JSON list of C-alpha atoms in Angstrom, two decimals:
[
{"chain": "A", "resi": 1, "resn": "MET", "atom": "CA", "xyz": [37.06, -58.13, -78.37]},
{"chain": "A", "resi": 2, "resn": "ASP", "atom": "CA", "xyz": [38.81, -56.07, -81.02]},
{"chain": "A", "resi": 3, "resn": "PHE", "atom": "CA", "xyz": [42.06, -54.38, -80.03]},
{"chain": "A", "resi": 4, "resn": "THR", "atom": "CA", "xyz": [43.42, -51.21, -81.58]},
{"chain": "A", "resi": 5, "resn": "GLN", "atom": "CA", "xyz": [47.10, -50.28, -81.67]},
{"chain": "A", "resi": 6, "resn": "SER", "atom": "CA", "xyz": [46.42, -47.82, -78.84]},
{"chain": "A", "resi": 7, "resn": "ASP", "atom": "CA", "xyz": [44.91, -50.68, -76.79]},
{"chain": "A", "resi": 8, "resn": "VAL", "atom": "CA", "xyz": [48.04, -52.74, -77.36]},
{"chain": "A", "resi": 9, "resn": "THR", "atom": "CA", "xyz": [50.29, -49.80, -76.43]},
{"chain": "A", "resi": 10, "resn": "ARG", "atom": "CA", "xyz": [48.27, -49.24, -73.26]},
{"chain": "A", "resi": 11, "resn": "LEU", "atom": "CA", "xyz": [48.61, -52.91, -72.31]},
{"chain": "A", "resi": 12, "resn": "ILE", "atom": "CA", "xyz": [52.37, -52.80, -72.94]},
{"chain": "A", "resi": 13, "resn": "ASN", "atom": "CA", "xyz": [52.64, -49.84, -70.58]},
{"chain": "A", "resi": 14, "resn": "VAL", "atom": "CA", "xyz": [50.44, -51.47, -67.93]},
{"chain": "A", "resi": 15, "resn": "TYR", "atom": "CA", "xyz": [52.52, -54.66, -67.92]},
{"chain": "A", "resi": 16, "resn": "ALA", "atom": "CA", "xyz": [55.82, -52.76, -67.98]},
{"chain": "A", "resi": 17, "resn": "LEU", "atom": "CA", "xyz": [54.76, -50.70, -64.96]},
{"chain": "A", "resi": 18, "resn": "GLN", "atom": "CA", "xyz": [53.91, -53.97, -63.19]},
{"chain": "A", "resi": 19, "resn": "GLY", "atom": "CA", "xyz": [57.54, -55.01, -63.62]},
{"chain": "A", "resi": 20, "resn": "TYR", "atom": "CA", "xyz": [57.24, -57.57, -66.37]},
{"chain": "A", "resi": 21, "resn": "GLN", "atom": "CA", "xyz": [60.15, -58.20, -68.74]},
{"chain": "A", "resi": 22, "resn": "CYS", "atom": "CA", "xyz": [59.79, -57.63, -72.51]},
{"chain": "A", "resi": 23, "resn": "SER", "atom": "CA", "xyz": [59.30, -61.33, -73.27]},
{"chain": "A", "resi": 24, "resn": "GLN", "atom": "CA", "xyz": [56.55, -61.53, -70.67]},
{"chain": "A", "resi": 25, "resn": "ILE", "atom": "CA", "xyz": [54.89, -58.35, -71.91]},
{"chain": "A", "resi": 26, "resn": "VAL", "atom": "CA", "xyz": [54.69, -59.63, -75.48]},
{"chain": "A", "resi": 27, "resn": "LEU", "atom": "CA", "xyz": [53.23, -62.90, -74.28]},
{"chain": "A", "resi": 28, "resn": "HIS", "atom": "CA", "xyz": [50.81, -61.14, -71.89]},
{"chain": "A", "resi": 29, "resn": "VAL", "atom": "CA", "xyz": [49.49, -58.99, -74.73]},
{"chain": "A", "resi": 30, "resn": "ALA", "atom": "CA", "xyz": [49.23, -62.02, -77.03]},
{"chain": "A", "resi": 31, "resn": "GLN", "atom": "CA", "xyz": [47.25, -63.87, -74.39]},
{"chain": "A", "resi": 32, "resn": "ASP", "atom": "CA", "xyz": [45.00, -60.83, -73.96]},
{"chain": "A", "resi": 33, "resn": "LEU", "atom": "CA", "xyz": [44.37, -60.79, -77.70]},
{"chain": "A", "resi": 34, "resn": "LEU", "atom": "CA", "xyz": [43.63, -64.53, -77.67]},
{"chain": "A", "resi": 35, "resn": "GLY", "atom": "CA", "xyz": [41.37, -64.30, -74.63]},
{"chain": "A", "resi": 36, "resn": "GLY", "atom": "CA", "xyz": [43.23, -66.54, -72.22]},
{"chain": "A", "resi": 37, "resn": "LYS", "atom": "CA", "xyz": [45.93, -66.48, -69.55]},
{"chain": "A", "resi": 38, "resn": "ASN", "atom": "CA", "xyz": [48.43, -69.11, -68.56]},
{"chain": "A", "resi": 39, "resn": "PRO", "atom": "CA", "xyz": [50.38, -68.05, -65.44]},
{"chain": "A", "resi": 40, "resn": "SER", "atom": "CA", "xyz": [52.82, -70.95, -65.79]},
{"chain": "A", "resi": 41, "resn": "VAL", "atom": "CA", "xyz": [53.85, -69.79, -69.24]},
{"chain": "A", "resi": 42, "resn": "MET", "atom": "CA", "xyz": [54.31, -66.25, -67.92]},
{"chain": "A", "resi": 43, "resn": "ARG", "atom": "CA", "xyz": [56.59, -67.51, -65.14]},
{"chain": "A", "resi": 44, "resn": "ALA", "atom": "CA", "xyz": [58.56, -69.54, -67.67]},
{"chain": "A", "resi": 45, "resn": "MET", "atom": "CA", "xyz": [59.32, -66.35, -69.64]},
{"chain": "A", "resi": 46, "resn": "ARG", "atom": "CA", "xyz": [60.91, -64.52, -66.67]},
{"chain": "A", "resi": 47, "resn": "GLY", "atom": "CA", "xyz": [64.40, -65.83, -67.35]},
{"chain": "A", "resi": 48, "resn": "PHE", "atom": "CA", "xyz": [64.52, -64.14, -70.75]},
{"chain": "A", "resi": 49, "resn": "GLY", "atom": "CA", "xyz": [64.75, -60.70, -69.13]},
{"chain": "A", "resi": 50, "resn": "GLU", "atom": "CA", "xyz": [67.58, -58.36, -70.09]},
{"chain": "A", "resi": 51, "resn": "GLY", "atom": "CA", "xyz": [68.73, -60.62, -72.87]},
{"chain": "A", "resi": 52, "resn": "ILE", "atom": "CA", "xyz": [68.41, -64.04, -71.20]},
{"chain": "A", "resi": 53, "resn": "GLY", "atom": "CA", "xyz": [69.19, -63.71, -67.54]},
{"chain": "A", "resi": 54, "resn": "GLY", "atom": "CA", "xyz": [70.88, -60.34, -67.84]},
{"chain": "A", "resi": 55, "resn": "ALA", "atom": "CA", "xyz": [73.44, -61.50, -70.40]},
{"chain": "A", "resi": 56, "resn": "GLY", "atom": "CA", "xyz": [72.34, -58.88, -72.96]},
{"chain": "A", "resi": 57, "resn": "SER", "atom": "CA", "xyz": [71.64, -61.63, -75.48]},
{"chain": "A", "resi": 58, "resn": "LEU", "atom": "CA", "xyz": [68.37, -62.34, -77.33]},
{"chain": "A", "resi": 59, "resn": "CYS", "atom": "CA", "xyz": [65.82, -59.50, -77.27]},
{"chain": "A", "resi": 60, "resn": "GLY", "atom": "CA", "xyz": [62.79, -60.37, -75.17]},
{"chain": "A", "resi": 61, "resn": "ALA", "atom": "CA", "xyz": [60.42, -59.15, -77.87]},
{"chain": "A", "resi": 62, "resn": "ILE", "atom": "CA", "xyz": [61.72, -61.92, -80.12]},
{"chain": "A", "resi": 63, "resn": "ALA", "atom": "CA", "xyz": [61.57, -64.51, -77.35]},
{"chain": "A", "resi": 64, "resn": "GLY", "atom": "CA", "xyz": [58.04, -63.46, -76.38]},
{"chain": "A", "resi": 65, "resn": "GLY", "atom": "CA", "xyz": [56.93, -63.31, -80.01]},
{"chain": "A", "resi": 66, "resn": "THR", "atom": "CA", "xyz": [58.29, -66.79, -80.64]},
{"chain": "A", "resi": 67, "resn": "ALA", "atom": "CA", "xyz": [56.49, -68.08, -77.55]},
{"chain": "A", "resi": 68, "resn": "ALA", "atom": "CA", "xyz": [53.28, -66.39, -78.69]},
{"chain": "A", "resi": 69, "resn": "LEU", "atom": "CA", "xyz": [53.55, -67.96, -82.14]},
{"chain": "A", "resi": 70, "resn": "SER", "atom": "CA", "xyz": [54.11, -71.33, -80.51]},
{"chain": "A", "resi": 71, "resn": "LEU", "atom": "CA", "xyz": [50.92, -70.92, -78.48]},
{"chain": "A", "resi": 72, "resn": "VAL", "atom": "CA", "xyz": [48.85, -69.60, -81.38]},
{"chain": "A", "resi": 73, "resn": "GLU", "atom": "CA", "xyz": [50.04, -71.82, -84.13]},
{"chain": "A", "resi": 74, "resn": "ASN", "atom": "CA", "xyz": [48.25, -75.12, -83.83]},
{"chain": "A", "resi": 75, "resn": "CYS", "atom": "CA", "xyz": [50.65, -76.87, -86.16]},
{"chain": "A", "resi": 76, "resn": "ASP", "atom": "CA", "xyz": [53.71, -79.06, -86.29]},
{"chain": "A", "resi": 77, "resn": "ASP", "atom": "CA", "xyz": [57.32, -77.86, -86.33]},
{"chain": "A", "resi": 78, "resn": "ALA", "atom": "CA", "xyz": [57.45, -77.92, -90.13]},
{"chain": "A", "resi": 79, "resn": "ASP", "atom": "CA", "xyz": [54.81, -75.16, -90.18]},
{"chain": "A", "resi": 80, "resn": "LEU", "atom": "CA", "xyz": [55.80, -73.32, -86.99]},
{"chain": "A", "resi": 81, "resn": "PHE", "atom": "CA", "xyz": [59.56, -73.03, -87.52]},
{"chain": "A", "resi": 82, "resn": "PRO", "atom": "CA", "xyz": [59.34, -70.97, -90.75]},
{"chain": "A", "resi": 83, "resn": "ARG", "atom": "CA", "xyz": [56.98, -68.53, -89.01]},
{"chain": "A", "resi": 84, "resn": "CYS", "atom": "CA", "xyz": [59.39, -68.16, -86.10]},
{"chain": "A", "resi": 85, "resn": "ALA", "atom": "CA", "xyz": [62.32, -67.73, -88.48]},
{"chain": "A", "resi": 86, "resn": "GLU", "atom": "CA", "xyz": [60.36, -65.06, -90.37]},
{"chain": "A", "resi": 87, "resn": "LEU", "atom": "CA", "xyz": [59.73, -63.20, -87.10]},
{"chain": "A", "resi": 88, "resn": "TYR", "atom": "CA", "xyz": [63.46, -63.21, -86.39]},
{"chain": "A", "resi": 89, "resn": "GLN", "atom": "CA", "xyz": [64.45, -62.23, -89.94]},
{"chain": "A", "resi": 90, "resn": "ARG", "atom": "CA", "xyz": [61.94, -59.39, -90.15]},
{"chain": "A", "resi": 91, "resn": "PHE", "atom": "CA", "xyz": [62.95, -58.11, -86.73]},
{"chain": "A", "resi": 92, "resn": "THR", "atom": "CA", "xyz": [66.64, -57.97, -87.69]},
{"chain": "A", "resi": 93, "resn": "SER", "atom": "CA", "xyz": [66.05, -56.55, -91.17]},
{"chain": "A", "resi": 94, "resn": "GLU", "atom": "CA", "xyz": [63.05, -54.24, -90.76]},
{"chain": "A", "resi": 95, "resn": "ILE", "atom": "CA", "xyz": [63.07, -53.16, -87.11]},
{"chain": "A", "resi": 96, "resn": "GLU", "atom": "CA", "xyz": [66.55, -53.47, -85.61]},
{"chain": "A", "resi": 97, "resn": "ARG", "atom": "CA", "xyz": [69.94, -54.41, -87.02]},
{"chain": "A", "resi": 98, "resn": "SER", "atom": "CA", "xyz": [70.61, -56.71, -84.10]},
{"chain": "A", "resi": 99, "resn": "ALA", "atom": "CA", "xyz": [68.61, -59.22, -82.09]},
{"chain": "A", "resi": 100, "resn": "MET", "atom": "CA", "xyz": [70.83, -58.59, -79.06]},
{"chain": "A", "resi": 101, "resn": "CYS", "atom": "CA", "xyz": [69.30, -56.75, -76.11]},
{"chain": "A", "resi": 102, "resn": "SER", "atom": "CA", "xyz": [72.61, -55.08, -75.28]},
{"chain": "A", "resi": 103, "resn": "ASP", "atom": "CA", "xyz": [72.98, -53.76, -78.85]},
{"chain": "A", "resi": 104, "resn": "ILE", "atom": "CA", "xyz": [69.41, -52.47, -78.94]},
{"chain": "A", "resi": 105, "resn": "THR", "atom": "CA", "xyz": [69.55, -50.77, -75.55]},
{"chain": "A", "resi": 106, "resn": "GLY", "atom": "CA", "xyz": [73.22, -49.79, -75.50]},
{"chain": "A", "resi": 107, "resn": "ILE", "atom": "CA", "xyz": [73.45, -51.28, -71.99]},
{"chain": "A", "resi": 108, "resn": "ASP", "atom": "CA", "xyz": [76.03, -53.72, -70.68]},
{"chain": "A", "resi": 109, "resn": "PHE", "atom": "CA", "xyz": [73.77, -55.79, -68.46]},
{"chain": "A", "resi": 110, "resn": "THR", "atom": "CA", "xyz": [76.77, -57.53, -66.92]},
{"chain": "A", "resi": 111, "resn": "ASP", "atom": "CA", "xyz": [77.67, -54.16, -65.34]},
{"chain": "A", "resi": 112, "resn": "PRO", "atom": "CA", "xyz": [75.44, -53.94, -62.23]},
{"chain": "A", "resi": 113, "resn": "GLU", "atom": "CA", "xyz": [75.38, -50.12, -62.26]},
{"chain": "A", "resi": 114, "resn": "GLN", "atom": "CA", "xyz": [74.29, -49.91, -65.91]},
{"chain": "A", "resi": 115, "resn": "ALA", "atom": "CA", "xyz": [71.72, -52.67, -65.46]},
{"chain": "A", "resi": 116, "resn": "GLU", "atom": "CA", "xyz": [70.21, -51.03, -62.37]},
{"chain": "A", "resi": 117, "resn": "TRP", "atom": "CA", "xyz": [70.12, -47.62, -64.07]},
{"chain": "A", "resi": 118, "resn": "TYR", "atom": "CA", "xyz": [68.31, -49.11, -67.05]},
{"chain": "A", "resi": 119, "resn": "ARG", "atom": "CA", "xyz": [65.77, -51.01, -64.93]},
{"chain": "A", "resi": 120, "resn": "GLU", "atom": "CA", "xyz": [64.76, -47.77, -63.22]},
{"chain": "A", "resi": 121, "resn": "SER", "atom": "CA", "xyz": [64.97, -45.56, -66.30]},
{"chain": "A", "resi": 122, "resn": "PRO", "atom": "CA", "xyz": [61.95, -44.37, -68.28]},
{"chain": "A", "resi": 123, "resn": "GLN", "atom": "CA", "xyz": [64.17, -44.89, -71.32]},
{"chain": "A", "resi": 124, "resn": "LYS", "atom": "CA", "xyz": [63.62, -48.64, -70.95]},
{"chain": "A", "resi": 125, "resn": "LEU", "atom": "CA", "xyz": [59.99, -48.37, -71.92]},
{"chain": "A", "resi": 126, "resn": "ALA", "atom": "CA", "xyz": [60.62, -45.59, -74.42]},
{"chain": "A", "resi": 127, "resn": "ARG", "atom": "CA", "xyz": [63.29, -47.67, -76.21]},
{"chain": "A", "resi": 128, "resn": "CYS", "atom": "CA", "xyz": [61.65, -51.07, -76.10]},
{"chain": "A", "resi": 129, "resn": "GLU", "atom": "CA", "xyz": [57.93, -50.31, -76.39]},
{"chain": "A", "resi": 130, "resn": "ARG", "atom": "CA", "xyz": [58.04, -50.07, -80.18]},
{"chain": "A", "resi": 131, "resn": "LEU", "atom": "CA", "xyz": [59.64, -53.52, -80.37]},
{"chain": "A", "resi": 132, "resn": "MET", "atom": "CA", "xyz": [56.85, -55.18, -78.47]}
]
């Protein structure tokens, strides 16, 4: 099946409304594009939410993208690692200045009130959708 950008955007929204974290959404969409699902891999990505366990660290779009490359790329580390590094470099030079979830969102996820507000806010999807 061929996917358009609007198909991908629709899938991002569907998975976000189901409560998935950014890393999981990226991987879900990648698996949809590849035609397969691995629930164990999806569960393994849960801990990357809100910048690795709510620490505001690594953006889930990068974590999910790296996981997707690792699933897609049928190669050894010597071939895979440069592709993952390129993903990171392009993200931080072409899309965002930072790879940190807290910098991208402006949220201190260690503050329970800010974190809860963000989880429930439509701004979460509006801010992060373009990164996924």
